Amino acid sequence: MRTIIANWKMQLTVSEAEALARSLAESLPKSKRDSRVVVCPSFPALVPVKAALGESGILLGAQDVCEQEKGAWTGEVSARELVDIGTQAVIIGHSERRSAAKETDELVNAKVKRALAAKLLPVVCVGESREEREKGRRDTVVEKQVRAAFFGVDLPRKSEVVVAYEPTWAIGTGQAVDPEDAARSHFVIRETLRDLYSQETADRSCSIIYGGSVDRANIDAFFQRSIIEGVLVGGASLQAKEFLAIVDAAERAAQAPRQG
Ligand code: PGA
């Protein structure tokens, strides 16, 4: 089963988010799907989007969560609140938060622990900058971020995490990573998780997805590689037609033999 996550960032008003969610729910009846679809609106849109998703089986995700449980944290949103309104997943450590909000590996780690404790599915973003890639440090950076994000994180039998490989230079630029190249980073992430946990635990509890300029034109090449278990989509998730084409590609790929 592939995981397709829409990250709507701060691109829509609440009513636009609601309308988009309604249109996805109408077009993606649960019974027909072989993939897991998650939409992540901004905080004020979570409740109306949840209602608009209705019984479609599309999951609701937030774009961030506070690492603290509760208390005097002005401007923050807790995992308890997210769960209370029916949120099922949360993006953690997106590169836009790592850079703009100066989120550190330690903070990402605390947020992963908080999300898991609240039974939210963490979608943990990792990925190198262009400069790091040019210096040949891609694998080292990605491995370090994964190790830091999961430091001291327990993954008991029913727990699940998603790691999104999102090189910062590929996000919102129209320059997706070559799928073969992305597969290499997925391999590094998979091996790191197997080393941190056991192979059995890592393979049971962790999926690895790709994000960065995914669209309907390049999606098939990503889904041809079995090591790429889904995608995190920004720009191309803002229009129902574009996003549905990506979900369709996942459905097609589920029927086709895989390689790599
Ligand atoms: P993009 O964004 O698809 O617009 O590149 C992906 C992301 O930021 O998660």
mmCIF file of C-alpha atoms and ligand atoms in Angstrom:
data_model
loop_
_atom_site.group_PDB
_atom_site.id
_atom_site.type_symbol
_atom_site.label_atom_id
_atom_site.label_comp_id
_atom_site.label_asym_id
_atom_site.label_seq_id
_atom_site.Cartn_x
_atom_site.Cartn_y
_atom_site.Cartn_z
ATOM 1 C CA MET A 1 0.000 0.000 0.000
ATOM 2 C CA ARG A 2 1.399 3.384 -0.981
ATOM 3 C CA THR A 3 0.959 6.515 1.149
ATOM 4 C CA ILE A 4 0.114 9.765 -0.615
ATOM 5 C CA ILE A 5 0.214 12.864 1.522
ATOM 6 C CA ALA A 6 -0.998 16.308 0.489
ATOM 7 C CA ASN A 7 0.773 19.187 2.223
ATOM 8 C CA TRP A 8 -1.370 22.264 1.647
ATOM 9 C CA LYS A 9 1.047 24.470 3.615
ATOM 10 C CA MET A 10 -0.368 28.023 4.049
ATOM 11 C CA GLN A 11 -1.691 28.160 0.495
ATOM 12 C CA LEU A 12 -5.471 28.027 1.000
ATOM 13 C CA THR A 13 -8.160 29.815 2.952
ATOM 14 C CA VAL A 14 -10.285 27.667 5.243
ATOM 15 C CA SER A 15 -13.168 27.661 2.752
ATOM 16 C CA GLU A 16 -10.843 26.749 -0.120
ATOM 17 C CA ALA A 17 -9.409 23.891 1.943
ATOM 18 C CA GLU A 18 -12.909 22.701 2.784
ATOM 19 C CA ALA A 19 -13.978 22.774 -0.882
ATOM 20 C CA LEU A 20 -10.849 20.894 -1.962
ATOM 21 C CA ALA A 21 -11.399 18.263 0.732
ATOM 22 C CA ARG A 22 -15.020 17.836 -0.364
ATOM 23 C CA SER A 23 -14.029 17.356 -3.945
ATOM 24 C CA LEU A 24 -11.361 14.749 -3.028
ATOM 25 C CA ALA A 25 -13.844 12.907 -0.814
ATOM 26 C CA GLU A 26 -16.366 12.753 -3.661
ATOM 27 C CA SER A 27 -13.795 11.531 -6.162
ATOM 28 C CA LEU A 28 -12.090 8.966 -3.946
ATOM 29 C CA PRO A 29 -14.666 6.600 -2.533
ATOM 30 C CA LYS A 30 -13.021 4.324 0.021
ATOM 31 C CA SER A 31 -13.930 0.997 -1.545
ATOM 32 C CA LYS A 32 -12.007 1.740 -4.733
ATOM 33 C CA ARG A 33 -8.672 2.555 -3.160
ATOM 34 C CA ASP A 34 -5.520 0.567 -2.706
ATOM 35 C CA SER A 35 -3.499 3.480 -1.337
ATOM 36 C CA ARG A 36 -3.594 5.524 1.851
ATOM 37 C CA VAL A 37 -4.360 9.196 1.240
ATOM 38 C CA VAL A 38 -3.699 11.888 3.857
ATOM 39 C CA VAL A 39 -4.441 15.613 3.564
ATOM 40 C CA CYS A 40 -2.663 18.172 5.743
ATOM 41 C CA PRO A 41 -4.373 21.568 5.904
ATOM 42 C CA SER A 42 -3.251 24.376 8.199
ATOM 43 C CA PHE A 43 -4.559 24.393 11.783
ATOM 44 C CA PRO A 44 -7.742 26.495 11.374
ATOM 45 C CA ALA A 45 -8.922 24.272 8.512
ATOM 46 C CA LEU A 46 -8.517 20.943 10.344
ATOM 47 C CA VAL A 47 -12.035 20.774 11.782
ATOM 48 C CA PRO A 48 -13.942 21.798 8.619
ATOM 49 C CA VAL A 49 -11.718 19.593 6.443
ATOM 50 C CA LYS A 50 -12.368 16.644 8.750
ATOM 51 C CA ALA A 51 -16.105 17.176 8.288
ATOM 52 C CA ALA A 52 -15.725 17.544 4.522
ATOM 53 C CA LEU A 53 -13.756 14.280 4.295
ATOM 54 C CA GLY A 54 -16.733 12.494 5.851
ATOM 55 C CA GLU A 55 -16.654 8.724 5.397
ATOM 56 C CA SER A 56 -14.194 8.819 2.502
ATOM 57 C CA GLY A 57 -11.412 7.161 4.479
ATOM 58 C CA ILE A 58 -9.028 9.981 3.553
ATOM 59 C CA LEU A 59 -6.941 10.666 6.648
ATOM 60 C CA LEU A 60 -6.469 14.056 8.283
ATOM 61 C CA GLY A 61 -2.950 15.290 9.047
ATOM 62 C CA ALA A 62 -1.568 18.442 10.671
ATOM 63 C CA GLN A 63 1.542 20.265 9.463
ATOM 64 C CA ASP A 64 3.191 20.537 12.876
ATOM 65 C CA VAL A 65 2.713 19.780 16.568
ATOM 66 C CA CYS A 66 4.114 21.172 19.802
ATOM 67 C CA GLU A 67 6.617 18.942 21.577
ATOM 68 C CA GLN A 68 5.105 19.878 24.963
ATOM 69 C CA GLU A 69 2.088 18.017 26.301
ATOM 70 C CA LYS A 70 0.069 21.051 27.483
ATOM 71 C CA GLY A 71 0.447 24.318 29.322
ATOM 72 C CA ALA A 72 1.520 27.922 28.843
ATOM 73 C CA TRP A 73 2.827 27.699 25.277
ATOM 74 C CA THR A 74 1.275 30.628 23.458
ATOM 75 C CA GLY A 75 0.729 30.007 19.782
ATOM 76 C CA GLU A 76 1.365 26.268 19.952
ATOM 77 C CA VAL A 77 -0.985 23.361 19.227
ATOM 78 C CA SER A 78 -0.791 20.144 21.232
ATOM 79 C CA ALA A 79 -0.996 16.539 20.092
ATOM 80 C CA ARG A 80 -3.942 16.076 22.480
ATOM 81 C CA GLU A 81 -5.882 18.809 20.706
ATOM 82 C CA LEU A 82 -5.081 17.337 17.310
ATOM 83 C CA VAL A 83 -6.277 13.895 18.358
ATOM 84 C CA ASP A 84 -9.349 15.391 20.011
ATOM 85 C CA ILE A 85 -10.555 16.794 16.681
ATOM 86 C CA GLY A 86 -9.852 13.596 14.767
ATOM 87 C CA THR A 87 -6.380 14.262 13.341
ATOM 88 C CA GLN A 88 -4.561 11.026 12.520
ATOM 89 C CA ALA A 89 -1.146 12.110 11.238
ATOM 90 C CA VAL A 90 1.302 14.985 11.601
ATOM 91 C CA ILE A 91 4.185 16.266 9.493
ATOM 92 C CA ILE A 92 7.280 16.812 11.643
ATOM 93 C CA GLY A 93 10.518 18.599 10.762
ATOM 94 C CA HIS A 94 9.507 19.806 7.312
ATOM 95 C CA SER A 95 12.442 21.668 5.798
ATOM 96 C CA GLU A 96 10.421 24.888 5.777
ATOM 97 C CA ARG A 97 10.152 24.583 9.554
ATOM 98 C CA ARG A 98 13.748 23.488 9.981
ATOM 99 C CA SER A 99 14.885 26.580 8.084
ATOM 100 C CA ALA A 100 12.274 29.275 8.808
ATOM 101 C CA ALA A 101 11.362 28.255 12.358
ATOM 102 C CA LYS A 102 14.908 27.016 13.129
ATOM 103 C CA GLU A 103 13.709 23.601 14.224
ATOM 104 C CA THR A 104 16.625 21.473 15.392
ATOM 105 C CA ASP A 105 17.100 17.706 15.227
ATOM 106 C CA GLU A 106 16.484 17.626 18.996
ATOM 107 C CA LEU A 107 13.150 19.391 18.624
ATOM 108 C CA VAL A 108 12.154 17.075 15.786
ATOM 109 C CA ASN A 109 12.991 14.126 18.045
ATOM 110 C CA ALA A 110 10.841 15.513 20.886
ATOM 111 C CA LYS A 111 7.944 16.048 18.477
ATOM 112 C CA VAL A 112 8.208 12.485 17.151
ATOM 113 C CA LYS A 113 7.988 11.176 20.723
ATOM 114 C CA ARG A 114 5.033 13.418 21.489
ATOM 115 C CA ALA A 115 3.159 12.394 18.344
ATOM 116 C CA LEU A 116 3.693 8.680 18.963
ATOM 117 C CA ALA A 117 2.615 9.010 22.587
ATOM 118 C CA ALA A 118 -0.624 10.590 21.371
ATOM 119 C CA LYS A 119 -1.058 7.876 18.697
ATOM 120 C CA LEU A 120 -0.588 10.284 15.821
ATOM 121 C CA LEU A 121 1.244 8.953 12.763
ATOM 122 C CA PRO A 122 4.455 11.030 12.504
ATOM 123 C CA VAL A 123 5.590 11.933 8.983
ATOM 124 C CA VAL A 124 9.222 12.845 9.642
ATOM 125 C CA CYS A 125 10.945 14.888 6.940
ATOM 126 C CA VAL A 126 14.665 14.580 6.253
ATOM 127 C CA GLY A 127 16.811 15.679 3.339
ATOM 128 C CA GLU A 128 19.992 17.435 2.341
ATOM 129 C CA SER A 129 20.492 20.965 1.016
ATOM 130 C CA ARG A 130 21.986 21.594 -2.420
ATOM 131 C CA GLU A 131 25.273 22.585 -0.848
ATOM 132 C CA GLU A 132 25.456 19.400 1.208
ATOM 133 C CA ARG A 133 24.705 17.342 -1.896
ATOM 134 C CA GLU A 134 27.371 19.125 -3.928
ATOM 135 C CA LYS A 135 29.906 18.401 -1.206
ATOM 136 C CA GLY A 136 29.031 14.700 -1.407
ATOM 137 C CA ARG A 137 27.460 14.727 2.058
ATOM 138 C CA ARG A 138 23.972 13.632 1.076
ATOM 139 C CA ASP A 139 24.045 10.159 2.671
ATOM 140 C CA THR A 140 25.748 11.387 5.849
ATOM 141 C CA VAL A 141 23.253 14.209 6.352
ATOM 142 C CA VAL A 142 20.237 12.009 5.758
ATOM 143 C CA GLU A 143 21.539 9.275 8.049
ATOM 144 C CA LYS A 144 22.323 11.788 10.792
ATOM 145 C CA GLN A 145 18.844 13.325 10.594
ATOM 146 C CA VAL A 146 17.169 9.922 10.787
ATOM 147 C CA ARG A 147 19.292 8.841 13.760
ATOM 148 C CA ALA A 148 18.540 12.120 15.557
ATOM 149 C CA ALA A 149 14.798 12.041 14.816
ATOM 150 C CA PHE A 150 14.460 8.510 16.210
ATOM 151 C CA PHE A 151 16.881 8.814 19.121
ATOM 152 C CA GLY A 152 15.306 6.976 22.056
ATOM 153 C CA VAL A 153 12.084 6.390 20.125
ATOM 154 C CA ASP A 154 10.489 3.071 20.853
ATOM 155 C CA LEU A 155 8.521 1.366 18.101
ATOM 156 C CA PRO A 156 6.291 -1.224 19.753
ATOM 157 C CA ARG A 157 4.379 -3.696 17.621
ATOM 158 C CA LYS A 158 1.424 -1.597 16.506
ATOM 159 C CA SER A 159 3.259 1.689 16.077
ATOM 160 C CA GLU A 160 3.960 3.199 12.704
ATOM 161 C CA VAL A 161 6.088 6.035 11.361
ATOM 162 C CA VAL A 162 6.605 7.526 7.917
ATOM 163 C CA VAL A 163 9.932 9.050 6.891
ATOM 164 C CA ALA A 164 9.763 11.488 3.988
ATOM 165 C CA TYR A 165 12.940 11.983 1.987
ATOM 166 C CA GLU A 166 12.651 15.617 0.934
ATOM 167 C CA PRO A 167 15.873 17.232 -0.280
ATOM 168 C CA THR A 168 15.399 20.938 0.385
ATOM 169 C CA TRP A 169 16.505 21.950 -3.116
ATOM 170 C CA ALA A 170 13.754 19.871 -4.732
ATOM 171 C CA ILE A 171 10.878 21.396 -2.767
ATOM 172 C CA GLY A 172 8.705 23.832 -4.671
ATOM 173 C CA THR A 173 11.332 24.276 -7.392
ATOM 174 C CA GLY A 174 9.944 22.052 -10.143
ATOM 175 C CA GLN A 175 13.221 20.094 -9.941
ATOM 176 C CA ALA A 176 12.298 16.678 -8.617
ATOM 177 C CA VAL A 177 15.122 14.306 -7.760
ATOM 178 C CA ASP A 178 15.794 11.679 -10.381
ATOM 179 C CA PRO A 179 13.814 8.646 -9.123
ATOM 180 C CA GLU A 180 16.857 6.366 -9.228
ATOM 181 C CA ASP A 181 18.767 8.893 -7.167
ATOM 182 C CA ALA A 182 15.861 9.216 -4.715
ATOM 183 C CA ALA A 183 15.813 5.422 -4.420
ATOM 184 C CA ARG A 184 19.447 5.579 -3.237
ATOM 185 C CA SER A 185 18.474 7.875 -0.342
ATOM 186 C CA HIS A 186 15.518 5.638 0.462
ATOM 187 C CA PHE A 187 17.986 2.762 0.729
ATOM 188 C CA VAL A 188 20.179 4.769 3.131
ATOM 189 C CA ILE A 189 17.128 5.609 5.263
ATOM 190 C CA ARG A 190 15.908 1.997 5.238
ATOM 191 C CA GLU A 191 19.353 0.689 6.284
ATOM 192 C CA THR A 192 19.629 3.317 9.032
ATOM 193 C CA LEU A 193 16.228 2.356 10.420
ATOM 194 C CA ARG A 194 17.157 -1.337 10.287
ATOM 195 C CA ASP A 195 20.319 -0.527 12.205
ATOM 196 C CA LEU A 196 18.463 1.552 14.795
ATOM 197 C CA TYR A 197 15.746 -1.050 15.289
ATOM 198 C CA SER A 198 15.798 -4.608 14.018
ATOM 199 C CA GLN A 199 15.210 -5.323 10.332
ATOM 200 C CA GLU A 200 11.879 -6.825 11.319
ATOM 201 C CA THR A 201 10.749 -3.772 13.320
ATOM 202 C CA ALA A 202 11.979 -1.263 10.734
ATOM 203 C CA ASP A 203 10.289 -3.081 7.882
ATOM 204 C CA ARG A 204 7.082 -3.590 9.833
ATOM 205 C CA SER A 205 6.707 -0.110 11.308
ATOM 206 C CA CYS A 206 8.414 2.367 8.950
ATOM 207 C CA SER A 207 7.455 3.473 5.459
ATOM 208 C CA ILE A 208 9.672 5.757 3.407
ATOM 209 C CA ILE A 209 8.192 8.216 0.937
ATOM 210 C CA TYR A 210 9.617 10.866 -1.389
ATOM 211 C CA GLY A 211 8.729 14.572 -1.553
ATOM 212 C CA GLY A 212 9.900 17.459 -3.737
ATOM 213 C CA SER A 213 8.227 18.679 -6.933
ATOM 214 C CA VAL A 214 6.180 15.529 -7.443
ATOM 215 C CA ASP A 215 3.536 15.995 -10.132
ATOM 216 C CA ARG A 216 1.419 14.004 -12.535
ATOM 217 C CA ALA A 217 4.202 14.059 -15.146
ATOM 218 C CA ASN A 218 6.911 12.449 -12.991
ATOM 219 C CA ILE A 219 4.886 10.309 -10.581
ATOM 220 C CA ASP A 220 4.954 7.038 -12.530
ATOM 221 C CA ALA A 221 8.740 6.864 -12.438
ATOM 222 C CA PHE A 222 8.706 7.156 -8.628
ATOM 223 C CA PHE A 223 6.030 4.516 -8.221
ATOM 224 C CA GLN A 224 7.937 2.083 -10.441
ATOM 225 C CA ARG A 225 10.441 1.674 -7.614
ATOM 226 C CA SER A 226 9.168 -0.435 -4.751
ATOM 227 C CA ILE A 227 11.567 1.199 -2.279
ATOM 228 C CA ILE A 228 9.614 4.464 -2.796
ATOM 229 C CA GLU A 229 6.528 3.695 -0.765
ATOM 230 C CA GLY A 230 4.622 6.892 -1.335
ATOM 231 C CA VAL A 231 4.912 10.616 -1.907
ATOM 232 C CA LEU A 232 4.505 13.908 -0.058
ATOM 233 C CA VAL A 233 3.020 16.417 -2.450
ATOM 234 C CA GLY A 234 2.945 20.204 -2.047
ATOM 235 C CA GLY A 235 2.133 22.318 -5.103
ATOM 236 C CA ALA A 236 0.476 19.541 -7.086
ATOM 237 C CA SER A 237 -1.895 18.763 -4.201
ATOM 238 C CA LEU A 238 -3.633 22.142 -4.369
ATOM 239 C CA GLN A 239 -5.862 21.237 -7.287
ATOM 240 C CA ALA A 240 -8.122 18.225 -7.065
ATOM 241 C CA LYS A 241 -7.455 17.171 -10.660
ATOM 242 C CA GLU A 242 -3.674 17.193 -10.259
ATOM 243 C CA PHE A 243 -3.728 15.400 -6.933
ATOM 244 C CA LEU A 244 -6.222 12.800 -8.147
ATOM 245 C CA ALA A 245 -3.927 12.047 -11.087
ATOM 246 C CA ILE A 246 -1.193 11.214 -8.550
ATOM 247 C CA VAL A 247 -3.531 8.958 -6.562
ATOM 248 C CA ASP A 248 -4.558 7.302 -9.840
ATOM 249 C CA ALA A 249 -0.916 6.626 -10.627
ATOM 250 C CA ALA A 250 -0.575 4.866 -7.254
ATOM 251 C CA GLU A 251 -3.603 2.743 -8.043
ATOM 252 C CA ARG A 252 -2.179 1.837 -11.457
ATOM 253 C CA ALA A 253 1.196 1.016 -9.937
ATOM 254 C CA ALA A 254 -0.481 -1.245 -7.383
ATOM 255 C CA GLN A 255 -1.750 -3.381 -10.264
ATOM 256 C CA ALA A 256 1.550 -3.430 -12.172
ATOM 257 C CA PRO A 257 4.661 -5.522 -11.469
ATOM 258 C CA ARG A 258 7.352 -3.549 -9.634
ATOM 259 C CA GLN A 259 11.055 -3.141 -10.163
ATOM 260 C CA GLY A 260 13.981 -2.077 -7.948
HETATM 261 P P1 PGA B 1 6.358 20.504 -3.514
HETATM 262 O O1 PGA B 1 6.377 20.452 -1.916
HETATM 263 O O2 PGA B 1 5.631 19.266 -3.991
HETATM 264 O O3 PGA B 1 5.616 21.764 -3.845
HETATM 265 O O4 PGA B 1 7.766 20.511 -3.974
HETATM 266 C C1 PGA B 1 6.634 19.254 -1.232
HETATM 267 C C2 PGA B 1 6.711 19.508 0.245
HETATM 268 O O5 PGA B 1 7.125 20.596 0.664
HETATM 269 O O6 PGA B 1 6.358 18.653 1.051
#
